[in-house]
Amino acid sequence: LLLRKLLEPKLGVSIAQRPKRGFEIPVDRWFREPDTASLRAELTSGALVSELGFSAPAIQGLLDRHLGGEDMGRKLFALAALERWAHRFA
């Protein structure tokens, strides 16, 4: 509250008094960028599939839905994190 009051003259009332907001990570956009093509390929052929028994066609289905416009970014991000873990520890 004190910090808001101190910064209100510089930020303006509309910013200083607005409710708190979370920090959004644009994972939905990240998985659509060309730079992530290798990551998308790794999800369907990496340790998730070979070591943990995930279904490559099911993962590919999520990727296809995401690239088709549906927001599957959070699910893909979770799979990517699990892929990295499995690649290192499984």
mmCIF file of N, CA and C in Angstrom:
data_model
loop_
_atom_site.group_PDB
_atom_site.id
_atom_site.type_symbol
_atom_site.label_atom_id
_atom_site.label_comp_id
_atom_site.label_asym_id
_atom_site.label_seq_id
_atom_site.Cartn_x
_atom_site.Cartn_y
_atom_site.Cartn_z
ATOM 1 N N LEU A 1 0.832 -1.197 0.000
ATOM 2 C CA LEU A 1 0.000 0.000 0.000
ATOM 3 C C LEU A 1 0.871 1.252 0.000
ATOM 4 N N LEU A 2 1.914 1.236 0.822
ATOM 5 C CA LEU A 2 2.801 2.389 0.905
ATOM 6 C C LEU A 2 3.505 2.623 -0.430
ATOM 7 N N LEU A 3 3.994 1.583 -1.060
ATOM 8 C CA LEU A 3 4.672 1.709 -2.345
ATOM 9 C C LEU A 3 3.731 2.260 -3.408
ATOM 10 N N ARG A 4 2.492 1.803 -3.401
ATOM 11 C CA ARG A 4 1.504 2.326 -4.346
ATOM 12 C C ARG A 4 1.298 3.827 -4.160
ATOM 13 N N LYS A 5 1.180 4.254 -2.914
ATOM 14 C CA LYS A 5 0.974 5.680 -2.633
ATOM 15 C C LYS A 5 2.189 6.510 -3.059
ATOM 16 N N LEU A 6 3.382 5.974 -2.833
ATOM 17 C CA LEU A 6 4.588 6.697 -3.217
ATOM 18 C C LEU A 6 4.728 6.824 -4.734
ATOM 19 N N LEU A 7 4.328 5.809 -5.468
ATOM 20 C CA LEU A 7 4.491 5.808 -6.918
ATOM 21 C C LEU A 7 3.291 6.383 -7.675
ATOM 22 N N GLU A 8 2.208 6.640 -6.981
ATOM 23 C CA GLU A 8 1.000 7.146 -7.632
ATOM 24 C C GLU A 8 1.236 8.429 -8.443
ATOM 25 N N PRO A 9 2.013 9.409 -7.957
ATOM 26 C CA PRO A 9 2.245 10.603 -8.774
ATOM 27 C C PRO A 9 2.972 10.307 -10.092
ATOM 28 N N LYS A 10 3.845 9.322 -10.091
ATOM 29 C CA LYS A 10 4.586 8.992 -11.306
ATOM 30 C C LYS A 10 3.816 8.063 -12.232
ATOM 31 N N LEU A 11 3.063 7.120 -11.660
ATOM 32 C CA LEU A 11 2.339 6.129 -12.455
ATOM 33 C C LEU A 11 0.950 6.578 -12.870
ATOM 34 N N GLY A 12 0.362 7.430 -12.068
ATOM 35 C CA GLY A 12 -1.019 7.825 -12.307
ATOM 36 C C GLY A 12 -1.956 6.972 -11.468
ATOM 37 N N VAL A 13 -3.110 7.511 -11.208
ATOM 38 C CA VAL A 13 -4.085 6.841 -10.349
ATOM 39 C C VAL A 13 -4.571 5.531 -10.970
ATOM 40 N N SER A 14 -4.805 5.527 -12.277
ATOM 41 C CA SER A 14 -5.360 4.330 -12.918
ATOM 42 C C SER A 14 -4.433 3.126 -12.794
ATOM 43 N N ILE A 15 -3.143 3.343 -12.835
ATOM 44 C CA ILE A 15 -2.203 2.227 -12.701
ATOM 45 C C ILE A 15 -1.955 1.905 -11.233
ATOM 46 N N ALA A 16 -1.742 2.915 -10.414
ATOM 47 C CA ALA A 16 -1.410 2.697 -9.009
ATOM 48 C C ALA A 16 -2.541 2.053 -8.221
ATOM 49 N N GLN A 17 -3.784 2.257 -8.640
ATOM 50 C CA GLN A 17 -4.903 1.719 -7.872
ATOM 51 C C GLN A 17 -5.582 0.519 -8.533
ATOM 52 N N ARG A 18 -5.038 0.038 -9.632
ATOM 53 C CA ARG A 18 -5.656 -1.133 -10.257
ATOM 54 C C ARG A 18 -5.334 -2.392 -9.450
ATOM 55 N N PRO A 19 -6.159 -3.425 -9.587
ATOM 56 C CA PRO A 19 -5.921 -4.660 -8.843
ATOM 57 C C PRO A 19 -4.646 -5.364 -9.304
ATOM 58 N N LYS A 20 -4.126 -6.206 -8.438
ATOM 59 C CA LYS A 20 -2.935 -6.974 -8.780
ATOM 60 C C LYS A 20 -3.243 -7.918 -9.941
ATOM 61 N N ARG A 21 -2.234 -8.133 -10.762
ATOM 62 C CA ARG A 21 -2.379 -9.050 -11.893
ATOM 63 C C ARG A 21 -1.226 -10.024 -11.871
ATOM 64 N N GLY A 22 -1.491 -11.229 -12.335
ATOM 65 C CA GLY A 22 -0.438 -12.224 -12.426
ATOM 66 C C GLY A 22 0.428 -12.002 -13.654
ATOM 67 N N PHE A 23 1.565 -12.622 -13.661
ATOM 68 C CA PHE A 23 2.474 -12.548 -14.792
ATOM 69 C C PHE A 23 2.161 -13.699 -15.731
ATOM 70 N N GLU A 24 1.722 -13.381 -16.920
ATOM 71 C CA GLU A 24 1.366 -14.396 -17.899
ATOM 72 C C GLU A 24 2.545 -14.709 -18.799
ATOM 73 N N ILE A 25 2.839 -15.966 -18.951
ATOM 74 C CA ILE A 25 3.893 -16.406 -19.858
ATOM 75 C C ILE A 25 3.222 -16.790 -21.172
ATOM 76 N N PRO A 26 3.685 -16.254 -22.301
ATOM 77 C CA PRO A 26 3.013 -16.507 -23.583
ATOM 78 C C PRO A 26 3.354 -17.859 -24.206
ATOM 79 N N VAL A 27 3.153 -18.953 -23.453
ATOM 80 C CA VAL A 27 3.512 -20.270 -23.976
ATOM 81 C C VAL A 27 2.679 -20.644 -25.192
ATOM 82 N N ASP A 28 1.462 -20.145 -25.284
ATOM 83 C CA ASP A 28 0.646 -20.456 -26.456
ATOM 84 C C ASP A 28 1.314 -19.938 -27.724
ATOM 85 N N ARG A 29 1.896 -18.748 -27.650
ATOM 86 C CA ARG A 29 2.595 -18.186 -28.802
ATOM 87 C C ARG A 29 3.930 -18.890 -29.048
ATOM 88 N N TRP A 30 4.632 -19.224 -27.969
ATOM 89 C CA TRP A 30 5.946 -19.855 -28.109
ATOM 90 C C TRP A 30 5.877 -21.130 -28.921
ATOM 91 N N PHE A 31 4.874 -21.954 -28.670
ATOM 92 C CA PHE A 31 4.798 -23.250 -29.359
ATOM 93 C C PHE A 31 4.351 -23.119 -30.815
ATOM 94 N N ARG A 32 3.997 -21.922 -31.234
ATOM 95 C CA ARG A 32 3.635 -21.704 -32.639
ATOM 96 C C ARG A 32 4.789 -21.117 -33.449
ATOM 97 N N GLU A 33 5.827 -20.675 -32.787
ATOM 98 C CA GLU A 33 6.946 -20.038 -33.466
ATOM 99 C C GLU A 33 7.829 -21.081 -34.162
ATOM 100 N N PRO A 34 8.423 -20.715 -35.291
ATOM 101 C CA PRO A 34 9.290 -21.654 -36.023
ATOM 102 C C PRO A 34 10.476 -22.162 -35.205
ATOM 103 N N ASP A 35 10.964 -21.347 -34.282
ATOM 104 C CA ASP A 35 12.121 -21.747 -33.474
ATOM 105 C C ASP A 35 11.850 -22.950 -32.579
ATOM 106 N N THR A 36 10.587 -23.259 -32.344
ATOM 107 C CA THR A 36 10.263 -24.380 -31.456
ATOM 108 C C THR A 36 9.945 -25.654 -32.218
ATOM 109 N N ALA A 37 10.243 -25.696 -33.504
ATOM 110 C CA ALA A 37 9.972 -26.894 -34.299
ATOM 111 C C ALA A 37 10.730 -28.098 -33.757
ATOM 112 N N SER A 38 11.967 -27.904 -33.341
ATOM 113 C CA SER A 38 12.735 -29.033 -32.804
ATOM 114 C C SER A 38 12.155 -29.515 -31.476
ATOM 115 N N LEU A 39 11.683 -28.586 -30.648
ATOM 116 C CA LEU A 39 11.044 -28.974 -29.390
ATOM 117 C C LEU A 39 9.763 -29.752 -29.661
ATOM 118 N N ARG A 40 8.973 -29.285 -30.630
ATOM 119 C CA ARG A 40 7.737 -30.002 -30.976
ATOM 120 C C ARG A 40 8.059 -31.412 -31.469
ATOM 121 N N ALA A 41 9.112 -31.545 -32.250
ATOM 122 C CA ALA A 41 9.509 -32.866 -32.742
ATOM 123 C C ALA A 41 10.006 -33.749 -31.598
ATOM 124 N N GLU A 42 10.714 -33.147 -30.657
ATOM 125 C CA GLU A 42 11.231 -33.902 -29.517
ATOM 126 C C GLU A 42 10.105 -34.441 -28.639
ATOM 127 N N LEU A 43 9.010 -33.702 -28.547
ATOM 128 C CA LEU A 43 7.886 -34.171 -27.734
ATOM 129 C C LEU A 43 7.311 -35.477 -28.253
ATOM 130 N N THR A 44 7.347 -35.678 -29.559
ATOM 131 C CA THR A 44 6.749 -36.892 -30.123
ATOM 132 C C THR A 44 7.752 -38.022 -30.307
ATOM 133 N N SER A 45 9.043 -37.748 -30.115
ATOM 134 C CA SER A 45 10.018 -38.817 -30.329
ATOM 135 C C SER A 45 11.059 -38.914 -29.223
ATOM 136 N N GLY A 46 10.931 -38.118 -28.187
ATOM 137 C CA GLY A 46 11.927 -38.091 -27.123
ATOM 138 C C GLY A 46 11.633 -39.071 -26.000
ATOM 139 N N ALA A 47 12.130 -38.732 -24.833
ATOM 140 C CA ALA A 47 12.045 -39.600 -23.670
ATOM 141 C C ALA A 47 10.613 -39.818 -23.187
ATOM 142 N N LEU A 48 9.725 -38.861 -23.429
ATOM 143 C CA LEU A 48 8.323 -39.071 -23.034
ATOM 144 C C LEU A 48 7.773 -40.339 -23.678
ATOM 145 N N VAL A 49 8.087 -40.501 -24.946
ATOM 146 C CA VAL A 49 7.572 -41.638 -25.708
ATOM 147 C C VAL A 49 8.421 -42.878 -25.454
ATOM 148 N N SER A 50 9.741 -42.739 -25.572
ATOM 149 C CA SER A 50 10.610 -43.911 -25.489
ATOM 150 C C SER A 50 10.794 -44.443 -24.076
ATOM 151 N N GLU A 51 10.860 -43.565 -23.089
ATOM 152 C CA GLU A 51 11.124 -43.998 -21.714
ATOM 153 C C GLU A 51 9.876 -44.075 -20.837
ATOM 154 N N LEU A 52 8.953 -43.155 -21.029
ATOM 155 C CA LEU A 52 7.790 -43.099 -20.144
ATOM 156 C C LEU A 52 6.524 -43.685 -20.756
ATOM 157 N N GLY A 53 6.567 -44.038 -22.029
ATOM 158 C CA GLY A 53 5.430 -44.703 -22.660
ATOM 159 C C GLY A 53 4.281 -43.806 -23.069
ATOM 160 N N PHE A 54 4.531 -42.521 -23.214
ATOM 161 C CA PHE A 54 3.477 -41.631 -23.699
ATOM 162 C C PHE A 54 3.167 -41.961 -25.157
ATOM 163 N N SER A 55 1.974 -41.649 -25.578
ATOM 164 C CA SER A 55 1.540 -41.917 -26.940
ATOM 165 C C SER A 55 1.962 -40.789 -27.872
ATOM 166 N N ALA A 56 2.832 -41.106 -28.831
ATOM 167 C CA ALA A 56 3.278 -40.106 -29.805
ATOM 168 C C ALA A 56 2.104 -39.544 -30.608
ATOM 169 N N PRO A 57 1.149 -40.389 -31.063
ATOM 170 C CA PRO A 57 0.007 -39.826 -31.791
ATOM 171 C C PRO A 57 -0.853 -38.879 -30.937
ATOM 172 N N ALA A 58 -0.973 -39.165 -29.649
ATOM 173 C CA ALA A 58 -1.753 -38.284 -28.775
ATOM 174 C C ALA A 58 -1.044 -36.932 -28.611
ATOM 175 N N ILE A 59 0.266 -36.961 -28.438
ATOM 176 C CA ILE A 59 1.023 -35.719 -28.321
ATOM 177 C C ILE A 59 0.954 -34.952 -29.637
ATOM 178 N N GLN A 60 1.077 -35.661 -30.745
ATOM 179 C CA GLN A 60 0.980 -35.010 -32.053
ATOM 180 C C GLN A 60 -0.397 -34.385 -32.246
ATOM 181 N N GLY A 61 -1.422 -35.051 -31.719
ATOM 182 C CA GLY A 61 -2.772 -34.491 -31.783
ATOM 183 C C GLY A 61 -2.880 -33.172 -31.032
ATOM 184 N N LEU A 62 -2.261 -33.102 -29.845
ATOM 185 C CA LEU A 62 -2.243 -31.843 -29.094
ATOM 186 C C LEU A 62 -1.512 -30.758 -29.877
ATOM 187 N N LEU A 63 -0.380 -31.129 -30.468
ATOM 188 C CA LEU A 63 0.378 -30.159 -31.266
ATOM 189 C C LEU A 63 -0.427 -29.679 -32.463
ATOM 190 N N ASP A 64 -1.099 -30.594 -33.141
ATOM 191 C CA ASP A 64 -1.912 -30.219 -34.306
ATOM 192 C C ASP A 64 -3.049 -29.288 -33.909
ATOM 193 N N ARG A 65 -3.703 -29.600 -32.791
ATOM 194 C CA ARG A 65 -4.785 -28.738 -32.317
ATOM 195 C C ARG A 65 -4.252 -27.350 -31.977
ATOM 196 N N HIS A 66 -3.075 -27.320 -31.349
ATOM 197 C CA HIS A 66 -2.496 -26.032 -30.977
ATOM 198 C C HIS A 66 -2.110 -25.230 -32.217
ATOM 199 N N LEU A 67 -1.456 -25.869 -33.159
ATOM 200 C CA LEU A 67 -1.053 -25.174 -34.380
ATOM 201 C C LEU A 67 -2.260 -24.783 -35.225
ATOM 202 N N GLY A 68 -3.382 -25.462 -35.007
ATOM 203 C CA GLY A 68 -4.613 -25.127 -35.707
ATOM 204 C C GLY A 68 -5.381 -23.979 -35.075
ATOM 205 N N GLY A 69 -4.878 -23.446 -33.958
ATOM 206 C CA GLY A 69 -5.514 -22.285 -33.359
ATOM 207 C C GLY A 69 -6.055 -22.479 -31.953
ATOM 208 N N GLU A 70 -6.212 -23.711 -31.520
ATOM 209 C CA GLU A 70 -6.708 -23.960 -30.169
ATOM 210 C C GLU A 70 -5.555 -23.758 -29.183
ATOM 211 N N ASP A 71 -5.822 -23.179 -28.036
ATOM 212 C CA ASP A 71 -4.759 -22.902 -27.074
ATOM 213 C C ASP A 71 -4.487 -24.129 -26.206
ATOM 214 N N MET A 72 -3.428 -24.843 -26.541
ATOM 215 C CA MET A 72 -2.989 -25.995 -25.769
ATOM 216 C C MET A 72 -1.619 -25.713 -25.144
ATOM 217 N N GLY A 73 -1.259 -24.427 -25.063
ATOM 218 C CA GLY A 73 0.064 -24.018 -24.620
ATOM 219 C C GLY A 73 0.450 -24.522 -23.248
ATOM 220 N N ARG A 74 -0.456 -24.455 -22.298
ATOM 221 C CA ARG A 74 -0.127 -24.896 -20.932
ATOM 222 C C ARG A 74 0.133 -26.399 -20.891
ATOM 223 N N LYS A 75 -0.659 -27.157 -21.606
ATOM 224 C CA LYS A 75 -0.449 -28.605 -21.647
ATOM 225 C C LYS A 75 0.873 -28.938 -22.326
ATOM 226 N N LEU A 76 1.168 -28.248 -23.405
ATOM 227 C CA LEU A 76 2.421 -28.493 -24.113
ATOM 228 C C LEU A 76 3.620 -28.067 -23.273
ATOM 229 N N PHE A 77 3.477 -26.978 -22.531
ATOM 230 C CA PHE A 77 4.554 -26.537 -21.661
ATOM 231 C C PHE A 77 4.818 -27.589 -20.574
ATOM 232 N N ALA A 78 3.752 -28.140 -20.007
ATOM 233 C CA ALA A 78 3.909 -29.188 -18.991
ATOM 234 C C ALA A 78 4.580 -30.420 -19.597
ATOM 235 N N LEU A 79 4.182 -30.784 -20.808
ATOM 236 C CA LEU A 79 4.819 -31.922 -21.473
ATOM 237 C C LEU A 79 6.286 -31.642 -21.774
ATOM 238 N N ALA A 80 6.600 -30.415 -22.172
ATOM 239 C CA ALA A 80 7.989 -30.048 -22.459
ATOM 240 C C ALA A 80 8.841 -30.120 -21.193
ATOM 241 N N ALA A 81 8.300 -29.665 -20.077
ATOM 242 C CA ALA A 81 9.031 -29.745 -18.803
ATOM 243 C C ALA A 81 9.247 -31.201 -18.407
ATOM 244 N N LEU A 82 8.226 -32.014 -18.572
ATOM 245 C CA LEU A 82 8.348 -33.442 -18.261
ATOM 246 C C LEU A 82 9.329 -34.121 -19.211
ATOM 247 N N GLU A 83 9.326 -33.713 -20.473
ATOM 248 C CA GLU A 83 10.281 -34.243 -21.454
ATOM 249 C C GLU A 83 11.709 -33.950 -21.024
ATOM 250 N N ARG A 84 11.966 -32.719 -20.602
ATOM 251 C CA ARG A 84 13.306 -32.349 -20.146
ATOM 252 C C ARG A 84 13.706 -33.171 -18.931
ATOM 253 N N TRP A 85 12.777 -33.349 -18.002
ATOM 254 C CA TRP A 85 13.058 -34.149 -16.816
ATOM 255 C C TRP A 85 13.349 -35.590 -17.212
ATOM 256 N N ALA A 86 12.497 -36.166 -18.054
ATOM 257 C CA ALA A 86 12.665 -37.563 -18.457
ATOM 258 C C ALA A 86 13.955 -37.765 -19.241
ATOM 259 N N HIS A 87 14.298 -36.789 -20.063
ATOM 260 C CA HIS A 87 15.542 -36.880 -20.838
ATOM 261 C C HIS A 87 16.749 -36.949 -19.905
ATOM 262 N N ARG A 88 16.663 -36.245 -18.801
ATOM 263 C CA ARG A 88 17.795 -36.201 -17.872
ATOM 264 C C ARG A 88 17.802 -37.358 -16.869
ATOM 265 N N PHE A 89 16.624 -37.745 -16.373
ATOM 266 C CA PHE A 89 16.582 -38.689 -15.267
ATOM 267 C C PHE A 89 16.014 -40.057 -15.583
ATOM 268 N N ALA A 90 15.278 -40.204 -16.663
ATOM 269 C CA ALA A 90 14.653 -41.507 -16.941
ATOM 270 C C ALA A 90 15.579 -42.399 -17.736
#
